[in-house]
Amino acid sequence: MSLDRRAFLGGTAAMTGAAMLPSFASAADTIKLGSILDTSGIFDAYGKPMDMAMRLAVDEINASGGLLGKQVEVSGYDTQSDMALYSQYAQQLTRQDRVDVVHGGILSASREAIRQTMRKTKTLYFYNVLYEGGVCDRNIFINGVTPAQQVEALVPYAMKKAGKKVYILAADYNYGQITARWIQKFVADNGGETVGLDFFPLDVSDFGSTIAKIQTAAPDLVIAPLVGGAHLSFFRQWAAAGMKDRIPLASTTLGVGNEQLVLTPEEGNGIMVAYNYSQQLDTPANAAFKASWLAAFGDNSNIHETAVSTYQGVKTWAKAVEMAGSLDRDSIIDALETGISIEGPGGKVTVDPKTHHAVLDVHLMEFEDQKMKVIETLPQRQPIDTQSVCDLATSPNDNIQYEIQI
């Protein structure tokens, strides 16, 4: 996730990525998909469902006859939430396993540990997590929402419901800092005022003095791009202080890994969010996806945003392979750059040729009894933040993560 982030929510379903799936035939008769994820360790609440979603997508592809007449074989590695293993496994996938594509990475740091190896070895790479934006590299395709896609939708909705005076609480690293700037921009664009802005290291869990500061500032709305288990304490302490029903809350992170399940309904009800996915989406594609997941794993309670992004990333890659009629990397990139689309559990997913990011449906939602109730769907939101700095059509050799000026 853009996210150098998140360490809680233990105990999701099985299917670790440490073991490879067995080969279906000789290597020459299979297409090799590499995966590098944290399926154990402190980030496994994200990595395990992502691994499950990836394998479900591959199973569905193989059950439909595979790609180009071949079955897809997974070579999956568990980094155990150890950043050093990302570089090691990236080298192993590209130089020893010789995979055709890699899907993987959770934190931004893990993405960057993988990305240069994939570029040097000319191995196509998909990063399927929401993040802070700005990556410009023709060899990578990114399927998660960026801050502008999400915040542009969430801020005016929350301000219309709560008021124009906004207080921001953010995680103190790149994702939180960049997202806070986007929130400030869209607050101002919608005629509002930011009356407070505080940043917190990821290990901060005591928000008593902060809640007192917010009470003094008397905002109409608090928006909280807070990250991880320690920061989850804010939402509990806010409710315990009797503030939840006095000043509404919105968040750009709560719920992306099913964090709302850790809160009681009394603590979480009414918090406003905007993401690409909710299990409550009433669409044929989501119904089919949940049924397939339930049949495969026996429980769909652990489906979340990054799992769905992974599923949609694999299906987008598969469509491009079919369109290219080849496993040649450049031919697949050319196919993706036509702006192909799939209909996924979160809605329509379209490749933006200019940035290689996804154009996504963004759903405005509120927590209700630990579920994300869909209020409104905003179709096909462009990654306008990354579009402002990246144009791979004119600069195909670009290889940088830009710091977007807001």
mmCIF file of C-alpha atoms in Angstrom:
data_model
loop_
_atom_site.group_PDB
_atom_site.id
_atom_site.type_symbol
_atom_site.label_atom_id
_atom_site.label_comp_id
_atom_site.label_asym_id
_atom_site.label_seq_id
_atom_site.Cartn_x
_atom_site.Cartn_y
_atom_site.Cartn_z
ATOM 1 C CA MET A 1 0.000 0.000 0.000
ATOM 2 C CA SER A 2 1.651 3.127 -0.336
ATOM 3 C CA LEU A 3 1.907 2.072 2.819
ATOM 4 C CA ASP A 4 4.852 1.495 4.879
ATOM 5 C CA ARG A 5 2.156 0.397 6.970
ATOM 6 C CA ARG A 6 -0.047 -1.645 9.038
ATOM 7 C CA ALA A 7 0.554 -4.226 11.576
ATOM 8 C CA PHE A 8 -2.446 -5.681 13.227
ATOM 9 C CA LEU A 9 -5.524 -7.740 12.414
ATOM 10 C CA GLY A 10 -4.047 -11.180 12.999
ATOM 11 C CA GLY A 11 -5.449 -14.513 12.121
ATOM 12 C CA THR A 12 -6.841 -14.451 8.621
ATOM 13 C CA ALA A 13 -7.476 -17.662 6.718
ATOM 14 C CA ALA A 14 -4.797 -20.044 5.555
ATOM 15 C CA MET A 15 -3.033 -20.334 2.188
ATOM 16 C CA THR A 16 0.458 -19.096 2.903
ATOM 17 C CA GLY A 17 2.585 -18.087 -0.029
ATOM 18 C CA ALA A 18 5.727 -19.777 1.222
ATOM 19 C CA ALA A 19 5.116 -22.922 -0.771
ATOM 20 C CA MET A 20 4.891 -22.979 -4.494
ATOM 21 C CA LEU A 21 1.926 -24.535 -6.193
ATOM 22 C CA PRO A 22 2.887 -27.768 -7.939
ATOM 23 C CA SER A 23 3.745 -27.606 -11.589
ATOM 24 C CA PHE A 24 1.042 -28.624 -14.020
ATOM 25 C CA ALA A 25 3.547 -29.815 -16.590
ATOM 26 C CA SER A 26 7.098 -29.116 -17.646
ATOM 27 C CA ALA A 27 8.261 -25.517 -17.449
ATOM 28 C CA ALA A 28 7.992 -25.106 -21.194
ATOM 29 C CA ASP A 29 4.295 -25.963 -21.020
ATOM 30 C CA THR A 30 3.371 -23.461 -18.312
ATOM 31 C CA ILE A 31 3.251 -19.724 -17.832
ATOM 32 C CA LYS A 32 5.055 -18.695 -14.651
ATOM 33 C CA LEU A 33 3.543 -16.075 -12.366
ATOM 34 C CA GLY A 34 5.776 -14.936 -9.528
ATOM 35 C CA SER A 35 4.434 -13.613 -6.234
ATOM 36 C CA ILE A 36 6.228 -11.941 -3.308
ATOM 37 C CA LEU A 37 4.042 -11.124 -0.306
ATOM 38 C CA ASP A 38 4.062 -10.978 3.493
ATOM 39 C CA THR A 39 2.004 -14.085 4.205
ATOM 40 C CA SER A 40 3.443 -14.296 7.715
ATOM 41 C CA GLY A 41 4.786 -11.683 10.102
ATOM 42 C CA ILE A 42 3.278 -8.369 11.125
ATOM 43 C CA PHE A 43 1.753 -7.571 7.711
ATOM 44 C CA ASP A 44 0.117 -10.955 7.105
ATOM 45 C CA ALA A 45 -3.390 -9.524 7.569
ATOM 46 C CA TYR A 46 -2.783 -7.877 4.193
ATOM 47 C CA GLY A 47 -0.535 -10.486 2.608
ATOM 48 C CA LYS A 48 -2.572 -13.628 3.296
ATOM 49 C CA PRO A 49 -5.795 -12.423 1.614
ATOM 50 C CA MET A 50 -3.732 -10.980 -1.258
ATOM 51 C CA ASP A 51 -2.091 -14.374 -1.733
ATOM 52 C CA MET A 52 -5.470 -16.088 -1.613
ATOM 53 C CA ALA A 53 -6.910 -13.658 -4.165
ATOM 54 C CA MET A 54 -3.968 -14.161 -6.505
ATOM 55 C CA ARG A 55 -4.310 -17.947 -6.352
ATOM 56 C CA LEU A 56 -8.087 -17.752 -6.815
ATOM 57 C CA ALA A 57 -7.627 -15.680 -9.975
ATOM 58 C CA VAL A 58 -5.048 -18.156 -11.290
ATOM 59 C CA ASP A 59 -7.305 -21.127 -10.509
ATOM 60 C CA GLU A 60 -10.153 -19.467 -12.415
ATOM 61 C CA ILE A 61 -7.881 -18.760 -15.384
ATOM 62 C CA ASN A 62 -6.644 -22.350 -15.443
ATOM 63 C CA ALA A 63 -10.161 -23.763 -15.079
ATOM 64 C CA SER A 64 -11.132 -21.767 -18.174
ATOM 65 C CA GLY A 65 -8.353 -23.316 -20.243
ATOM 66 C CA GLY A 66 -5.379 -21.251 -19.155
ATOM 67 C CA LEU A 67 -3.676 -18.649 -21.326
ATOM 68 C CA LEU A 68 -2.341 -19.241 -24.830
ATOM 69 C CA GLY A 69 -3.149 -22.908 -24.401
ATOM 70 C CA LYS A 70 -0.989 -23.188 -21.263
ATOM 71 C CA GLN A 71 -1.712 -23.433 -17.566
ATOM 72 C CA VAL A 72 -0.490 -20.700 -15.227
ATOM 73 C CA GLU A 73 1.921 -21.896 -12.526
ATOM 74 C CA VAL A 74 2.526 -19.841 -9.364
ATOM 75 C CA SER A 75 5.946 -19.409 -7.811
ATOM 76 C CA GLY A 76 5.100 -17.731 -4.511
ATOM 77 C CA TYR A 77 7.425 -16.576 -1.734
ATOM 78 C CA ASP A 78 6.661 -15.405 1.801
ATOM 79 C CA THR A 79 8.870 -12.527 2.945
ATOM 80 C CA GLN A 80 7.785 -13.022 6.572
ATOM 81 C CA SER A 81 7.453 -9.205 6.754
ATOM 82 C CA ASP A 82 11.259 -8.975 6.404
ATOM 83 C CA MET A 83 12.144 -6.245 3.908
ATOM 84 C CA ALA A 84 15.511 -7.810 3.037
ATOM 85 C CA LEU A 85 13.742 -10.886 1.669
ATOM 86 C CA TYR A 86 11.942 -8.833 -0.970
ATOM 87 C CA SER A 87 15.203 -8.154 -2.811
ATOM 88 C CA GLN A 88 16.348 -11.755 -2.369
ATOM 89 C CA TYR A 89 13.138 -13.251 -3.726
ATOM 90 C CA ALA A 90 12.946 -10.738 -6.571
ATOM 91 C CA GLN A 91 16.353 -11.947 -7.715
ATOM 92 C CA GLN A 92 15.297 -15.584 -7.312
ATOM 93 C CA LEU A 93 12.069 -15.165 -9.286
ATOM 94 C CA THR A 94 13.737 -13.410 -12.205
ATOM 95 C CA ARG A 95 17.108 -15.164 -12.419
ATOM 96 C CA GLN A 96 16.373 -18.702 -11.205
ATOM 97 C CA ASP A 97 12.642 -19.274 -11.592
ATOM 98 C CA ARG A 98 12.564 -17.115 -14.747
ATOM 99 C CA VAL A 99 8.952 -16.111 -14.260
ATOM 100 C CA ASP A 100 6.942 -14.301 -16.932
ATOM 101 C CA VAL A 101 5.347 -11.745 -14.586
ATOM 102 C CA VAL A 102 5.546 -10.755 -10.915
ATOM 103 C CA HIS A 103 2.663 -9.586 -8.718
ATOM 104 C CA GLY A 104 3.746 -8.479 -5.271
ATOM 105 C CA GLY A 105 4.778 -5.966 -2.666
ATOM 106 C CA ILE A 106 2.709 -4.358 0.076
ATOM 107 C CA LEU A 107 4.685 -1.477 1.549
ATOM 108 C CA SER A 108 6.110 1.225 -0.704
ATOM 109 C CA ALA A 109 9.560 0.165 0.450
ATOM 110 C CA SER A 110 8.858 -3.399 -0.672
ATOM 111 C CA ARG A 111 7.675 -2.155 -4.064
ATOM 112 C CA GLU A 112 10.885 -0.210 -4.557
ATOM 113 C CA ALA A 113 12.941 -3.232 -3.477
ATOM 114 C CA ILE A 114 11.285 -5.244 -6.243
ATOM 115 C CA ARG A 115 10.824 -2.644 -8.958
ATOM 116 C CA GLN A 116 14.418 -2.057 -10.080
ATOM 117 C CA THR A 117 15.163 -5.795 -10.280
ATOM 118 C CA MET A 118 12.073 -6.284 -12.441
ATOM 119 C CA ARG A 119 13.106 -3.400 -14.677
ATOM 120 C CA LYS A 120 16.700 -4.605 -15.097
ATOM 121 C CA THR A 121 15.623 -8.148 -15.914
ATOM 122 C CA LYS A 122 12.744 -6.954 -18.128
ATOM 123 C CA THR A 123 10.200 -8.854 -16.061
ATOM 124 C CA LEU A 124 6.708 -7.333 -16.103
ATOM 125 C CA TYR A 125 5.627 -6.180 -12.634
ATOM 126 C CA PHE A 126 2.201 -5.495 -11.085
ATOM 127 C CA TYR A 127 1.832 -3.639 -7.767
ATOM 128 C CA ASN A 128 -1.713 -4.129 -6.499
ATOM 129 C CA VAL A 129 -1.970 -1.848 -3.466
ATOM 130 C CA LEU A 130 -3.222 1.657 -2.745
ATOM 131 C CA TYR A 131 -0.246 3.980 -2.273
ATOM 132 C CA GLU A 132 0.908 7.608 -2.281
ATOM 133 C CA GLY A 133 1.248 8.012 -6.069
ATOM 134 C CA GLY A 134 4.016 9.293 -8.324
ATOM 135 C CA VAL A 135 5.689 6.120 -9.624
ATOM 136 C CA CYS A 136 6.513 6.521 -13.322
ATOM 137 C CA ASP A 137 8.001 3.395 -14.911
ATOM 138 C CA ARG A 138 6.879 1.658 -18.107
ATOM 139 C CA ASN A 139 7.612 -1.782 -16.635
ATOM 140 C CA ILE A 140 5.137 -1.484 -13.729
ATOM 141 C CA PHE A 141 1.333 -1.441 -13.594
ATOM 142 C CA ILE A 142 -0.371 -0.220 -10.411
ATOM 143 C CA ASN A 143 -3.923 -1.185 -9.481
ATOM 144 C CA GLY A 144 -4.562 0.506 -6.123
ATOM 145 C CA VAL A 145 -6.195 3.891 -5.585
ATOM 146 C CA THR A 146 -3.942 6.938 -5.249
ATOM 147 C CA PRO A 147 -4.646 9.784 -2.787
ATOM 148 C CA ALA A 148 -6.182 12.137 -5.339
ATOM 149 C CA GLN A 149 -8.570 9.448 -6.628
ATOM 150 C CA GLN A 150 -9.732 8.752 -3.096
ATOM 151 C CA VAL A 151 -9.506 12.137 -1.360
ATOM 152 C CA GLU A 152 -11.067 14.061 -4.247
ATOM 153 C CA ALA A 153 -14.210 12.001 -3.656
ATOM 154 C CA LEU A 154 -14.168 11.739 0.137
ATOM 155 C CA VAL A 155 -13.503 15.347 1.177
ATOM 156 C CA PRO A 156 -16.487 17.073 -0.475
ATOM 157 C CA TYR A 157 -18.834 14.304 0.662
ATOM 158 C CA ALA A 158 -17.644 14.500 4.272
ATOM 159 C CA MET A 159 -17.646 18.318 4.301
ATOM 160 C CA LYS A 160 -21.156 18.474 2.889
ATOM 161 C CA LYS A 161 -22.317 16.177 5.661
ATOM 162 C CA ALA A 162 -20.290 17.669 8.550
ATOM 163 C CA GLY A 163 -19.102 21.219 7.800
ATOM 164 C CA LYS A 164 -16.227 23.268 6.433
ATOM 165 C CA LYS A 165 -13.783 23.388 9.378
ATOM 166 C CA VAL A 166 -11.488 20.341 9.123
ATOM 167 C CA TYR A 167 -8.859 18.915 11.469
ATOM 168 C CA ILE A 168 -6.368 16.385 9.988
ATOM 169 C CA LEU A 169 -4.536 13.611 11.870
ATOM 170 C CA ALA A 170 -1.990 11.733 9.753
ATOM 171 C CA ALA A 171 0.712 9.098 9.993
ATOM 172 C CA ASP A 172 4.178 10.663 9.986
ATOM 173 C CA TYR A 173 5.755 9.166 6.871
ATOM 174 C CA ASN A 174 5.385 9.608 3.120
ATOM 175 C CA TYR A 175 1.846 8.271 2.716
ATOM 176 C CA GLY A 176 0.416 10.288 5.603
ATOM 177 C CA GLN A 177 2.311 13.445 4.692
ATOM 178 C CA ILE A 178 1.316 13.353 1.018
ATOM 179 C CA THR A 179 -2.284 12.413 1.739
ATOM 180 C CA ALA A 180 -2.571 15.253 4.279
ATOM 181 C CA ARG A 181 -1.508 17.724 1.596
ATOM 182 C CA TRP A 182 -4.167 16.400 -0.783
ATOM 183 C CA ILE A 183 -6.779 16.687 1.963
ATOM 184 C CA GLN A 184 -5.747 20.303 2.566
ATOM 185 C CA LYS A 185 -6.020 21.038 -1.163
ATOM 186 C CA PHE A 186 -9.499 19.581 -1.547
ATOM 187 C CA VAL A 187 -10.709 21.171 1.692
ATOM 188 C CA ALA A 188 -9.696 24.551 0.263
ATOM 189 C CA ASP A 189 -11.081 23.732 -3.198
ATOM 190 C CA ASN A 190 -14.457 23.040 -1.579
ATOM 191 C CA GLY A 191 -14.537 26.288 0.365
ATOM 192 C CA GLY A 192 -13.321 24.867 3.652
ATOM 193 C CA GLU A 193 -10.560 25.591 6.148
ATOM 194 C CA THR A 194 -7.995 23.300 7.735
ATOM 195 C CA VAL A 195 -7.982 24.341 11.407
ATOM 196 C CA GLY A 196 -5.452 21.770 12.628
ATOM 197 C CA LEU A 197 -2.874 19.302 11.297
ATOM 198 C CA ASP A 198 -0.937 16.802 13.430
ATOM 199 C CA PHE A 199 1.426 13.991 12.406
ATOM 200 C CA PHE A 200 2.098 10.884 14.491
ATOM 201 C CA PRO A 201 4.867 8.253 14.344
ATOM 202 C CA LEU A 202 3.488 4.786 13.692
ATOM 203 C CA ASP A 203 4.116 3.645 17.280
ATOM 204 C CA VAL A 204 2.027 6.389 18.926
ATOM 205 C CA SER A 205 -1.034 4.957 20.666
ATOM 206 C CA ASP A 206 -1.990 7.622 23.239
ATOM 207 C CA PHE A 207 -4.183 10.329 21.713
ATOM 208 C CA GLY A 208 -5.561 11.895 24.895
ATOM 209 C CA SER A 209 -3.786 15.240 24.505
ATOM 210 C CA THR A 210 -4.648 15.305 20.790
ATOM 211 C CA ILE A 211 -8.340 14.820 21.505
ATOM 212 C CA ALA A 212 -8.160 17.739 23.921
ATOM 213 C CA LYS A 213 -6.527 19.885 21.193
ATOM 214 C CA ILE A 214 -9.274 18.973 18.757
ATOM 215 C CA GLN A 215 -11.942 19.902 21.285
ATOM 216 C CA THR A 216 -10.315 23.313 21.683
ATOM 217 C CA ALA A 217 -10.092 23.839 17.892
ATOM 218 C CA ALA A 218 -13.781 22.878 17.550
ATOM 219 C CA PRO A 219 -13.714 21.601 13.954
ATOM 220 C CA ASP A 220 -16.782 20.360 12.124
ATOM 221 C CA LEU A 221 -14.942 17.277 10.822
ATOM 222 C CA VAL A 222 -11.846 15.187 11.572
ATOM 223 C CA ILE A 223 -10.135 13.355 8.698
ATOM 224 C CA ALA A 224 -7.647 10.707 9.801
ATOM 225 C CA PRO A 225 -5.128 9.090 7.440
ATOM 226 C CA LEU A 226 -3.756 7.146 10.400
ATOM 227 C CA VAL A 227 -2.018 3.815 9.882
ATOM 228 C CA GLY A 228 -1.570 0.578 11.776
ATOM 229 C CA GLY A 229 -2.474 -1.040 15.050
ATOM 230 C CA ALA A 230 -1.170 1.685 17.341
ATOM 231 C CA HIS A 231 -3.086 4.379 15.463
ATOM 232 C CA LEU A 232 -6.263 2.325 15.668
ATOM 233 C CA SER A 233 -6.276 3.398 19.315
ATOM 234 C CA PHE A 234 -7.342 6.881 18.225
ATOM 235 C CA PHE A 235 -10.746 5.684 17.040
ATOM 236 C CA ARG A 236 -11.363 3.820 20.313
ATOM 237 C CA GLN A 237 -10.252 6.765 22.432
ATOM 238 C CA TRP A 238 -12.320 9.199 20.355
ATOM 239 C CA ALA A 239 -15.451 7.144 20.970
ATOM 240 C CA ALA A 240 -14.613 6.651 24.669
ATOM 241 C CA ALA A 241 -14.296 10.422 25.082
ATOM 242 C CA GLY A 242 -17.830 10.825 23.766
ATOM 243 C CA MET A 243 -16.631 12.650 20.650
ATOM 244 C CA LYS A 244 -17.823 10.326 17.890
ATOM 245 C CA ASP A 245 -21.382 11.611 17.988
ATOM 246 C CA ARG A 246 -20.275 15.254 18.356
ATOM 247 C CA ILE A 247 -17.687 15.628 15.553
ATOM 248 C CA PRO A 248 -17.895 13.270 12.540
ATOM 249 C CA LEU A 249 -14.878 11.254 11.393
ATOM 250 C CA ALA A 250 -13.576 10.322 7.954
ATOM 251 C CA SER A 251 -10.516 8.206 7.115
ATOM 252 C CA THR A 252 -8.461 7.275 4.054
ATOM 253 C CA THR A 253 -7.044 4.118 5.647
ATOM 254 C CA LEU A 254 -9.516 2.596 8.115
ATOM 255 C CA GLY A 255 -11.084 -0.473 6.531
ATOM 256 C CA VAL A 256 -8.612 -1.076 3.711
ATOM 257 C CA GLY A 257 -7.444 -4.190 5.570
ATOM 258 C CA ASN A 258 -10.762 -4.846 7.344
ATOM 259 C CA GLU A 259 -9.616 -2.827 10.356
ATOM 260 C CA GLN A 260 -13.249 -1.981 11.122
ATOM 261 C CA LEU A 261 -13.648 -5.537 12.401
ATOM 262 C CA VAL A 262 -11.351 -4.666 15.311
ATOM 263 C CA LEU A 263 -13.651 -1.817 16.370
ATOM 264 C CA THR A 264 -17.031 -2.351 17.949
ATOM 265 C CA PRO A 265 -20.028 -1.008 16.020
ATOM 266 C CA GLU A 266 -20.334 1.713 18.656
ATOM 267 C CA GLU A 267 -16.743 2.794 17.938
ATOM 268 C CA GLY A 268 -16.927 2.542 14.170
ATOM 269 C CA ASN A 269 -20.465 3.322 13.027
ATOM 270 C CA GLY A 270 -20.726 6.436 10.872
ATOM 271 C CA ILE A 271 -17.041 6.810 9.980
ATOM 272 C CA MET A 272 -16.823 7.891 6.318
ATOM 273 C CA VAL A 273 -14.406 6.285 3.821
ATOM 274 C CA ALA A 274 -13.878 6.007 0.066
ATOM 275 C CA TYR A 275 -12.348 2.936 -1.568
ATOM 276 C CA ASN A 276 -12.582 0.820 -4.684
ATOM 277 C CA TYR A 277 -14.170 -2.131 -2.886
ATOM 278 C CA SER A 278 -16.759 -3.134 -0.315
ATOM 279 C CA GLN A 279 -18.229 -6.569 0.237
ATOM 280 C CA GLN A 280 -21.590 -4.772 0.247
ATOM 281 C CA LEU A 281 -21.370 -3.820 -3.443
ATOM 282 C CA ASP A 282 -24.484 -5.194 -5.110
ATOM 283 C CA THR A 283 -23.141 -6.156 -8.538
ATOM 284 C CA PRO A 284 -23.039 -9.437 -10.475
ATOM 285 C CA ALA A 285 -19.236 -9.330 -10.587
ATOM 286 C CA ASN A 286 -18.943 -8.962 -6.812
ATOM 287 C CA ALA A 287 -21.547 -11.653 -6.149
ATOM 288 C CA ALA A 288 -19.681 -14.083 -8.419
ATOM 289 C CA PHE A 289 -16.347 -13.202 -6.819
ATOM 290 C CA LYS A 290 -17.622 -13.728 -3.266
ATOM 291 C CA ALA A 291 -19.214 -17.034 -4.248
ATOM 292 C CA SER A 292 -15.928 -18.229 -5.788
ATOM 293 C CA TRP A 293 -13.983 -17.127 -2.727
ATOM 294 C CA LEU A 294 -16.406 -18.880 -0.387
ATOM 295 C CA ALA A 295 -16.218 -22.083 -2.433
ATOM 296 C CA ALA A 296 -12.423 -21.991 -2.440
ATOM 297 C CA PHE A 297 -11.735 -20.991 1.166
ATOM 298 C CA GLY A 298 -14.935 -21.615 3.141
ATOM 299 C CA ASP A 299 -15.048 -18.102 4.590
ATOM 300 C CA ASN A 300 -15.162 -14.717 2.902
ATOM 301 C CA SER A 301 -14.927 -12.505 5.985
ATOM 302 C CA ASN A 302 -11.284 -11.671 5.230
ATOM 303 C CA ILE A 303 -11.839 -10.235 1.730
ATOM 304 C CA HIS A 304 -10.557 -6.662 1.678
ATOM 305 C CA GLU A 305 -9.432 -3.837 -0.610
ATOM 306 C CA THR A 306 -5.893 -5.040 -1.296
ATOM 307 C CA ALA A 307 -7.046 -8.619 -1.892
ATOM 308 C CA VAL A 308 -9.507 -7.412 -4.517
ATOM 309 C CA SER A 309 -6.857 -5.169 -6.108
ATOM 310 C CA THR A 310 -4.628 -8.239 -6.425
ATOM 311 C CA TYR A 311 -7.401 -10.300 -8.002
ATOM 312 C CA GLN A 312 -8.149 -7.495 -10.451
ATOM 313 C CA GLY A 313 -4.452 -7.085 -11.233
ATOM 314 C CA VAL A 314 -4.061 -10.746 -12.185
ATOM 315 C CA LYS A 315 -7.203 -10.647 -14.328
ATOM 316 C CA THR A 316 -5.997 -7.469 -16.085
ATOM 317 C CA TRP A 317 -2.646 -9.106 -16.851
ATOM 318 C CA ALA A 318 -4.406 -12.228 -18.168
ATOM 319 C CA LYS A 319 -6.584 -10.189 -20.513
ATOM 320 C CA ALA A 320 -3.508 -8.423 -21.866
ATOM 321 C CA VAL A 321 -1.729 -11.748 -22.489
ATOM 322 C CA GLU A 322 -4.721 -12.982 -24.463
ATOM 323 C CA MET A 323 -4.881 -9.728 -26.405
ATOM 324 C CA ALA A 324 -1.140 -9.815 -27.162
ATOM 325 C CA GLY A 325 -1.246 -13.496 -28.121
ATOM 326 C CA SER A 326 2.231 -13.724 -26.679
ATOM 327 C CA LEU A 327 4.272 -13.746 -23.462
ATOM 328 C CA ASP A 328 6.632 -11.162 -24.888
ATOM 329 C CA ARG A 329 6.861 -8.366 -22.332
ATOM 330 C CA ASP A 330 6.730 -5.507 -24.826
ATOM 331 C CA SER A 331 3.742 -7.031 -26.621
ATOM 332 C CA ILE A 332 1.849 -7.333 -23.321
ATOM 333 C CA ILE A 333 2.734 -3.749 -22.382
ATOM 334 C CA ASP A 334 1.502 -2.604 -25.781
ATOM 335 C CA ALA A 335 -1.785 -4.424 -25.157
ATOM 336 C CA LEU A 336 -2.153 -2.863 -21.705
ATOM 337 C CA GLU A 337 -1.421 0.578 -23.153
ATOM 338 C CA THR A 338 -4.467 0.343 -25.406
ATOM 339 C CA GLY A 339 -6.426 1.167 -22.245
ATOM 340 C CA ILE A 340 -7.972 -2.253 -21.735
ATOM 341 C CA SER A 341 -10.625 -2.776 -19.065
ATOM 342 C CA ILE A 342 -11.987 -5.603 -16.962
ATOM 343 C CA GLU A 343 -15.115 -5.759 -14.813
ATOM 344 C CA GLY A 344 -13.891 -6.667 -11.342
ATOM 345 C CA PRO A 345 -15.481 -7.067 -7.903
ATOM 346 C CA GLY A 346 -14.839 -3.364 -7.235
ATOM 347 C CA GLY A 347 -16.231 -2.234 -10.588
ATOM 348 C CA LYS A 348 -14.675 -1.383 -13.923
ATOM 349 C CA VAL A 349 -10.856 -1.306 -13.940
ATOM 350 C CA THR A 350 -9.191 0.502 -16.846
ATOM 351 C CA VAL A 351 -5.476 0.867 -17.549
ATOM 352 C CA ASP A 352 -4.388 4.500 -17.944
ATOM 353 C CA PRO A 353 -1.803 4.372 -20.774
ATOM 354 C CA LYS A 354 -0.151 7.609 -19.666
ATOM 355 C CA THR A 355 0.773 6.442 -16.145
ATOM 356 C CA HIS A 356 0.150 2.660 -16.066
ATOM 357 C CA HIS A 357 -2.111 3.270 -13.068
ATOM 358 C CA ALA A 358 -5.702 2.083 -12.811
ATOM 359 C CA VAL A 359 -8.742 4.206 -13.548
ATOM 360 C CA LEU A 360 -11.153 2.950 -10.882
ATOM 361 C CA ASP A 361 -14.661 3.259 -9.541
ATOM 362 C CA VAL A 362 -14.508 4.882 -6.096
ATOM 363 C CA HIS A 363 -17.309 4.139 -3.657
ATOM 364 C CA LEU A 364 -18.294 6.566 -0.900
ATOM 365 C CA MET A 365 -19.131 4.494 2.167
ATOM 366 C CA GLU A 366 -19.898 4.623 5.869
ATOM 367 C CA PHE A 367 -19.263 1.968 8.486
ATOM 368 C CA GLU A 368 -22.399 0.327 9.754
ATOM 369 C CA ASP A 369 -22.197 -2.659 12.118
ATOM 370 C CA GLN A 370 -18.613 -3.426 11.001
ATOM 371 C CA LYS A 371 -19.586 -3.355 7.328
ATOM 372 C CA MET A 372 -18.908 -0.713 4.683
ATOM 373 C CA LYS A 373 -22.288 0.547 3.533
ATOM 374 C CA VAL A 374 -22.109 1.965 0.006
ATOM 375 C CA ILE A 375 -23.630 5.453 -0.222
ATOM 376 C CA GLU A 376 -22.625 6.467 -3.736
ATOM 377 C CA THR A 377 -20.419 5.192 -6.561
ATOM 378 C CA LEU A 378 -18.236 7.613 -8.520
ATOM 379 C CA PRO A 379 -17.265 5.829 -11.732
ATOM 380 C CA GLN A 380 -13.850 5.769 -13.369
ATOM 381 C CA ARG A 381 -11.845 8.189 -11.255
ATOM 382 C CA GLN A 382 -8.596 9.182 -12.938
ATOM 383 C CA PRO A 383 -5.205 9.056 -11.111
ATOM 384 C CA ILE A 384 -4.873 12.817 -11.536
ATOM 385 C CA ASP A 385 -2.015 13.110 -9.048
ATOM 386 C CA THR A 386 0.321 10.805 -10.965
ATOM 387 C CA GLN A 387 -0.956 12.102 -14.317
ATOM 388 C CA SER A 388 0.390 15.523 -13.323
ATOM 389 C CA VAL A 389 3.988 14.233 -13.264
ATOM 390 C CA CYS A 390 4.089 11.105 -15.433
ATOM 391 C CA ASP A 391 3.575 10.688 -19.179
ATOM 392 C CA LEU A 392 5.013 7.403 -20.392
ATOM 393 C CA ALA A 393 3.743 8.052 -23.913
ATOM 394 C CA THR A 394 6.222 10.919 -24.300
ATOM 395 C CA SER A 395 8.869 9.665 -21.821
ATOM 396 C CA PRO A 396 8.832 5.850 -22.014
ATOM 397 C CA ASN A 397 12.266 5.552 -20.376
ATOM 398 C CA ASP A 398 11.238 7.377 -17.218
ATOM 399 C CA ASN A 399 12.162 5.545 -14.022
ATOM 400 C CA ILE A 400 11.354 7.536 -10.924
ATOM 401 C CA GLN A 401 8.877 8.059 -8.139
ATOM 402 C CA TYR A 402 8.028 11.744 -8.355
ATOM 403 C CA GLU A 403 7.246 13.834 -5.319
ATOM 404 C CA ILE A 404 4.033 15.441 -6.471
ATOM 405 C CA GLN A 405 3.818 19.140 -5.736
ATOM 406 C CA ILE A 406 0.413 20.165 -4.436
#
